[in-house]
Amino acid sequence: MSLFDTSSGNWPSPGPAQHQIEILPDTEAGVIRTALTPTSWTLRGRRNRGFVLVSGEGQLDFESSELPFVSPCAVWLPAGKTARLTLKSGSRGALVSVSELAFGRAVPAGLVGRQVKDALLHPLIGARLQKPQALELMSAIESVERELRSELPGGQEAARHHLVLALMTLWRISSPQPQQVQAAPRTIVRNFLHLLELHLRDHWTIAAYARVLKVSRARLTSAVKRITGRAPLELIHERLVIEAEALLAESNLQVAEIADALGFKDAGYFNRFYKRETGIPPGRTRKRGAERKKSFPGFHEWP
């Protein structure tokens, strides 16, 4: 059974077994399978919500920013944060919805528990995962659903166990905690660079990075320039060029495929971007890479 009613976009009511929940009140979990058209849901913020996407892509409209993401990835929205979630057709994953009371009961006491709670007070949007990691997180969430609906003895405790595993995974892959406006410039820059690696191919705007980091765009720009001597957009473009050069020189992908892999809308836009940043077209970089390979023999050709 799908957690989402993709025909209406409405969040479903708990099933009959969920009315008996005591250990994990107001907790739901299940699979995401979108229909043949994009589907959207409004997340009201009454509960903590986390989901993993193992295939497909989507967008989160959050605090006046449009934040795209592609699978495999994870998203976490703490209670009190409203958003609009849109998934493209054919997307697949799993989602868990947890009340504050259930969240408090699920997370263990102690130092690690406090770290998990502190980290998950903040949004985690589109954090990239390895496919096996995404499947493991999806399995944990599906196990929560299975145990919540089970009438077997200890079902509630088993559901809590699997929920803890899911929350621990989200904590481990979480982006840096959002910083207050007065955070040290070096901390802001470190967190920005971390987010940049996660979302390079999503082509976030500087305003989107600043919003997730809970600083103003001017504050982010000032901090990055102070620490690195470069503007944030320069660093983003530099990383895209580095990735593009590696793919052009080392892979057999066509230029259009490289453009798609790097998140560009089309090959023409990628060509213009690359030539503007490097002064040469992508084809010339590929030709140089091929010439270098001919100049240096492989290990099997060494005397």
Short mmCIF file of C-alpha atoms in Angstrom, two decimals:
data_model
loop_
_atom_site.label_atom_id
_atom_site.label_comp_id
_atom_site.label_asym_id
_atom_site.label_seq_id
_atom_site.Cartn_x
_atom_site.Cartn_y
_atom_site.Cartn_z
CA MET A 1 0.00 0.00 0.00
CA SER A 2 1.30 3.45 -0.90
CA LEU A 3 1.63 6.05 1.79
CA PHE A 4 0.60 8.66 -0.77
CA ASP A 5 -2.74 8.81 -2.55
CA THR A 6 -1.22 9.98 -5.84
CA SER A 7 -4.60 10.67 -7.40
CA SER A 8 -5.49 13.36 -4.89
CA GLY A 9 -2.21 14.39 -3.29
CA ASN A 10 -3.81 14.04 0.17
CA TRP A 11 -1.97 12.61 3.14
CA PRO A 12 -3.80 9.40 4.12
CA SER A 13 -5.31 8.74 7.50
CA PRO A 14 -3.72 6.08 9.73
CA GLY A 15 -4.97 2.55 9.16
CA PRO A 16 -6.98 0.72 11.82
CA ALA A 17 -3.91 -0.87 13.43
CA GLN A 18 -2.33 2.55 13.88
CA HIS A 19 -5.14 3.68 16.19
CA GLN A 20 -3.67 1.29 18.76
CA ILE A 21 -0.26 2.97 18.77
CA GLU A 22 1.06 3.78 22.22
CA ILE A 23 4.85 3.74 21.96
CA LEU A 24 4.87 5.63 18.64
CA PRO A 25 1.71 7.78 18.57
CA ASP A 26 0.80 9.54 15.32
CA THR A 27 3.47 7.73 13.31
CA GLU A 28 3.05 6.62 9.71
CA ALA A 29 5.42 5.03 7.23
CA GLY A 30 5.16 3.59 3.77
CA VAL A 31 6.27 3.56 0.17
CA ILE A 32 6.20 6.33 -2.42
CA ARG A 33 5.20 5.44 -5.97
CA THR A 34 4.11 8.34 -8.13
CA ALA A 35 1.71 7.99 -11.03
CA LEU A 36 2.40 8.83 -14.67
CA THR A 37 2.27 12.57 -13.98
CA PRO A 38 4.08 14.77 -11.44
CA THR A 39 2.40 14.69 -8.03
CA SER A 40 2.50 17.32 -5.27
CA TRP A 41 1.70 17.33 -1.56
CA THR A 42 1.56 20.10 1.00
CA LEU A 43 3.43 19.16 4.19
CA ARG A 44 1.78 21.16 6.95
CA GLY A 45 4.52 20.87 9.52
CA ARG A 46 2.52 19.17 12.25
CA ARG A 47 4.95 16.24 12.31
CA ASN A 48 8.59 15.46 11.54
CA ARG A 49 8.84 14.00 8.04
CA GLY A 50 11.69 12.14 6.40
CA PHE A 51 11.85 10.39 3.09
CA VAL A 52 14.32 8.62 0.85
CA LEU A 53 14.12 8.64 -2.93
CA VAL A 54 15.72 5.66 -4.67
CA SER A 55 14.63 6.62 -8.20
CA GLY A 56 13.24 9.74 -9.84
CA GLU A 57 13.54 13.39 -8.89
CA GLY A 58 11.54 16.22 -7.42
CA GLN A 59 11.48 19.64 -5.84
CA LEU A 60 10.79 21.10 -2.42
CA ASP A 61 9.25 24.57 -2.23
CA PHE A 62 10.55 25.61 1.17
CA GLU A 63 10.78 29.05 2.78
CA SER A 64 10.37 30.92 -0.52
CA SER A 65 13.04 28.82 -2.28
CA GLU A 66 12.66 26.12 -4.92
CA LEU A 67 15.09 23.33 -4.02
CA PRO A 68 15.44 20.58 -6.64
CA PHE A 69 16.83 17.13 -5.82
CA VAL A 70 17.53 13.89 -7.66
CA SER A 71 17.71 10.30 -6.50
CA PRO A 72 19.22 8.62 -4.65
CA CYS A 73 18.79 11.17 -1.88
CA ALA A 74 17.17 11.87 1.48
CA VAL A 75 15.03 14.70 2.83
CA TRP A 76 14.16 15.55 6.44
CA LEU A 77 11.74 18.27 7.53
CA PRO A 78 11.40 18.83 11.29
CA ALA A 79 8.03 19.57 12.83
CA GLY A 80 6.94 23.16 12.41
CA LYS A 81 8.41 23.45 8.89
CA THR A 82 5.83 23.65 6.10
CA ALA A 83 6.73 22.90 2.49
CA ARG A 84 5.34 21.83 -0.87
CA LEU A 85 6.75 18.53 -2.15
CA THR A 86 6.58 17.67 -5.86
CA LEU A 87 7.83 14.39 -7.31
CA LYS A 88 8.10 13.69 -11.01
CA SER A 89 6.40 10.71 -12.58
CA GLY A 90 7.95 7.34 -11.89
CA SER A 91 9.61 8.37 -8.62
CA ARG A 92 10.00 5.69 -5.99
CA GLY A 93 11.01 5.71 -2.35
CA ALA A 94 9.68 5.63 1.19
CA LEU A 95 8.50 8.16 3.76
CA VAL A 96 8.07 8.27 7.51
CA SER A 97 5.96 10.78 9.44
CA VAL A 98 6.66 11.08 13.18
CA SER A 99 5.00 13.18 15.87
CA GLU A 100 7.17 15.02 18.38
CA LEU A 101 6.10 12.61 21.11
CA ALA A 102 6.99 9.56 19.04
CA PHE A 103 10.28 11.14 17.97
CA GLY A 104 11.20 11.78 21.61
CA ARG A 105 10.36 8.21 22.58
CA ALA A 106 12.24 6.67 19.67
CA VAL A 107 15.58 8.44 20.02
CA PRO A 108 17.67 6.85 22.79
CA ALA A 109 19.03 8.79 25.75
CA GLY A 110 22.70 9.66 26.07
CA LEU A 111 25.23 11.67 24.09
CA VAL A 112 24.45 10.14 20.68
CA GLY A 113 20.73 10.59 21.25
CA ARG A 114 21.23 14.28 22.00
CA GLN A 115 23.34 14.67 18.86
CA VAL A 116 20.63 13.02 16.76
CA LYS A 117 17.94 15.27 18.23
CA ASP A 118 20.03 18.42 17.78
CA ALA A 119 20.91 17.56 14.17
CA LEU A 120 17.33 16.70 13.20
CA LEU A 121 16.02 19.99 14.53
CA HIS A 122 17.17 21.33 11.16
CA PRO A 123 16.07 20.53 7.60
CA LEU A 124 18.03 18.10 5.46
CA ILE A 125 17.15 18.64 1.81
CA GLY A 126 18.20 16.37 -1.01
CA ALA A 127 21.32 14.94 0.65
CA ARG A 128 22.98 12.62 -1.88
CA LEU A 129 23.23 8.92 -1.02
CA GLN A 130 24.90 5.91 -2.51
CA LYS A 131 22.30 3.54 -3.98
CA PRO A 132 22.92 0.79 -1.38
CA GLN A 133 22.59 3.38 1.40
CA ALA A 134 19.30 4.62 -0.07
CA LEU A 135 17.94 1.09 -0.32
CA GLU A 136 18.97 0.38 3.28
CA LEU A 137 17.17 3.51 4.50
CA MET A 138 14.11 2.58 2.45
CA SER A 139 14.13 -0.90 3.97
CA ALA A 140 14.22 0.53 7.51
CA ILE A 141 11.23 2.77 6.78
CA GLU A 142 9.29 -0.09 5.18
CA SER A 143 10.02 -2.17 8.28
CA VAL A 144 8.51 0.58 10.44
CA GLU A 145 5.32 0.36 8.36
CA ARG A 146 5.24 -3.43 8.50
CA GLU A 147 5.64 -3.55 12.28
CA LEU A 148 3.12 -0.76 12.90
CA ARG A 149 0.52 -2.73 10.97
CA SER A 150 1.50 -6.02 12.51
CA GLU A 151 -0.54 -7.67 15.24
CA LEU A 152 2.46 -9.69 16.36
CA PRO A 153 3.70 -9.35 19.95
CA GLY A 154 6.32 -6.64 20.30
CA GLY A 155 5.32 -4.94 17.06
CA GLN A 156 5.51 -1.49 18.60
CA GLU A 157 8.98 -2.09 20.02
CA ALA A 158 10.16 -3.53 16.71
CA ALA A 159 8.78 -0.47 14.88
CA ARG A 160 10.65 1.79 17.27
CA HIS A 161 13.84 -0.18 16.63
CA HIS A 162 13.58 0.29 12.87
CA LEU A 163 12.63 3.96 13.29
CA VAL A 164 15.79 4.52 15.34
CA LEU A 165 17.85 2.96 12.54
CA ALA A 166 16.24 5.30 10.01
CA LEU A 167 16.78 8.36 12.19
CA MET A 168 20.39 7.40 12.85
CA THR A 169 20.99 7.10 9.11
CA LEU A 170 19.46 10.53 8.50
CA TRP A 171 21.65 11.96 11.26
CA ARG A 172 24.80 10.43 9.81
CA ILE A 173 24.21 11.79 6.32
CA SER A 174 22.80 15.13 7.45
CA SER A 175 24.18 18.36 6.06
CA PRO A 176 25.89 20.75 8.50
CA GLN A 177 23.56 22.26 11.03
CA PRO A 178 22.21 25.64 9.98
CA GLN A 179 24.13 28.44 11.56
CA GLN A 180 22.95 31.62 13.22
CA VAL A 181 23.72 34.90 11.49
CA GLN A 182 26.61 35.53 13.86
CA ALA A 183 28.33 32.23 13.14
CA ALA A 184 32.06 32.50 12.46
CA PRO A 185 32.86 33.09 8.77
CA ARG A 186 35.04 29.97 8.64
CA THR A 187 32.14 27.84 9.91
CA ILE A 188 29.77 29.32 7.35
CA VAL A 189 32.24 28.65 4.55
CA ARG A 190 32.94 25.10 5.68
CA ASN A 191 29.21 24.35 5.72
CA PHE A 192 28.68 26.06 2.37
CA LEU A 193 31.42 23.97 0.75
CA HIS A 194 29.87 20.81 2.19
CA LEU A 195 26.46 21.72 0.77
CA LEU A 196 28.09 22.60 -2.55
CA GLU A 197 29.43 19.06 -2.90
CA LEU A 198 25.98 17.66 -2.12
CA HIS A 199 24.06 19.91 -4.51
CA LEU A 200 26.52 20.83 -7.26
CA ARG A 201 24.44 19.11 -9.93
CA ASP A 202 21.20 20.60 -8.61
CA HIS A 203 22.34 24.13 -9.58
CA TRP A 204 21.05 25.80 -6.42
CA THR A 205 21.06 29.59 -6.35
CA ILE A 206 23.21 31.44 -3.82
CA ALA A 207 19.98 32.49 -2.11
CA ALA A 208 18.99 28.83 -1.70
CA TYR A 209 22.35 27.96 -0.09
CA ALA A 210 22.04 30.95 2.23
CA ARG A 211 18.49 30.01 3.23
CA VAL A 212 19.44 26.43 4.15
CA LEU A 213 22.44 27.74 6.13
CA LYS A 214 20.19 30.28 7.90
CA VAL A 215 22.29 33.28 6.91
CA SER A 216 21.57 36.16 4.57
CA ARG A 217 22.88 36.04 1.02
CA ALA A 218 25.10 39.05 1.77
CA ARG A 219 26.48 37.35 4.90
CA LEU A 220 27.27 34.16 2.96
CA THR A 221 28.95 36.08 0.14
CA SER A 222 30.98 38.17 2.58
CA ALA A 223 32.15 35.10 4.54
CA VAL A 224 33.13 33.15 1.42
CA LYS A 225 35.07 36.10 -0.02
CA ARG A 226 36.82 36.72 3.30
CA ILE A 227 38.01 33.13 3.70
CA THR A 228 38.64 32.09 0.09
CA GLY A 229 39.05 35.36 -1.77
CA ARG A 230 36.40 34.18 -4.24
CA ALA A 231 32.67 34.77 -4.64
CA PRO A 232 30.35 31.79 -3.99
CA LEU A 233 29.25 31.68 -7.63
CA GLU A 234 32.89 31.51 -8.74
CA LEU A 235 33.44 28.47 -6.53
CA ILE A 236 30.31 26.79 -7.89
CA HIS A 237 31.39 27.39 -11.49
CA GLU A 238 34.92 26.21 -10.74
CA ARG A 239 33.65 22.91 -9.33
CA LEU A 240 31.38 22.39 -12.35
CA VAL A 241 34.33 22.97 -14.68
CA ILE A 242 36.52 20.52 -12.74
CA GLU A 243 33.81 17.84 -12.97
CA ALA A 244 33.25 18.59 -16.65
CA GLU A 245 36.96 18.39 -17.47
CA ALA A 246 37.28 15.04 -15.72
CA LEU A 247 34.32 13.59 -17.62
CA LEU A 248 35.50 14.99 -20.95
CA ALA A 249 39.02 13.65 -20.51
CA GLU A 250 38.35 10.29 -18.87
CA SER A 251 34.87 9.10 -19.86
CA ASN A 252 33.31 7.95 -23.11
CA LEU A 253 30.13 9.94 -22.50
CA GLN A 254 28.86 12.20 -25.26
CA VAL A 255 28.87 15.94 -24.54
CA ALA A 256 25.07 15.90 -24.25
CA GLU A 257 25.31 13.07 -21.70
CA ILE A 258 27.91 14.99 -19.69
CA ALA A 259 25.67 18.05 -19.74
CA ASP A 260 22.80 15.96 -18.38
CA ALA A 261 25.01 14.32 -15.74
CA LEU A 262 26.05 17.75 -14.47
CA GLY A 263 22.48 19.04 -14.29
CA PHE A 264 22.49 21.39 -17.28
CA LYS A 265 19.21 21.91 -19.10
CA ASP A 266 20.66 21.08 -22.50
CA ALA A 267 23.97 20.53 -24.28
CA GLY A 268 23.93 23.98 -25.86
CA TYR A 269 23.77 25.70 -22.48
CA PHE A 270 26.58 23.47 -21.20
CA ASN A 271 28.74 24.28 -24.24
CA ARG A 272 28.28 28.02 -23.73
CA PHE A 273 28.99 27.75 -20.00
CA TYR A 274 32.15 25.68 -20.50
CA LYS A 275 33.55 27.92 -23.23
CA ARG A 276 32.83 31.04 -21.18
CA GLU A 277 34.61 29.62 -18.13
CA THR A 278 37.60 28.01 -19.88
CA GLY A 279 37.94 29.87 -23.16
CA ILE A 280 37.72 26.68 -25.23
CA PRO A 281 34.80 24.46 -26.31
CA PRO A 282 34.25 21.07 -24.63
CA GLY A 283 35.25 19.24 -27.81
CA ARG A 284 38.76 20.67 -27.67
CA THR A 285 39.23 19.49 -24.07
CA ARG A 286 38.13 16.02 -25.11
CA LYS A 287 40.57 16.04 -28.03
CA ARG A 288 43.44 17.10 -25.75
CA GLY A 289 42.55 14.32 -23.33
CA ALA A 290 42.67 11.76 -26.13
CA GLU A 291 46.04 13.08 -27.28
CA ARG A 292 47.47 12.82 -23.77
CA LYS A 293 46.31 9.22 -23.50
CA LYS A 294 48.18 8.40 -26.72
CA SER A 295 51.32 10.08 -25.41
CA PHE A 296 51.45 8.02 -22.19
CA PRO A 297 51.40 4.22 -22.58
CA GLY A 298 49.38 2.10 -20.23
CA PHE A 299 50.95 -0.19 -17.63
CA HIS A 300 50.65 -3.16 -19.98
CA GLU A 301 52.88 -1.34 -22.49
CA TRP A 302 55.68 -0.60 -20.03
CA PRO A 303 58.95 -2.44 -20.67
#
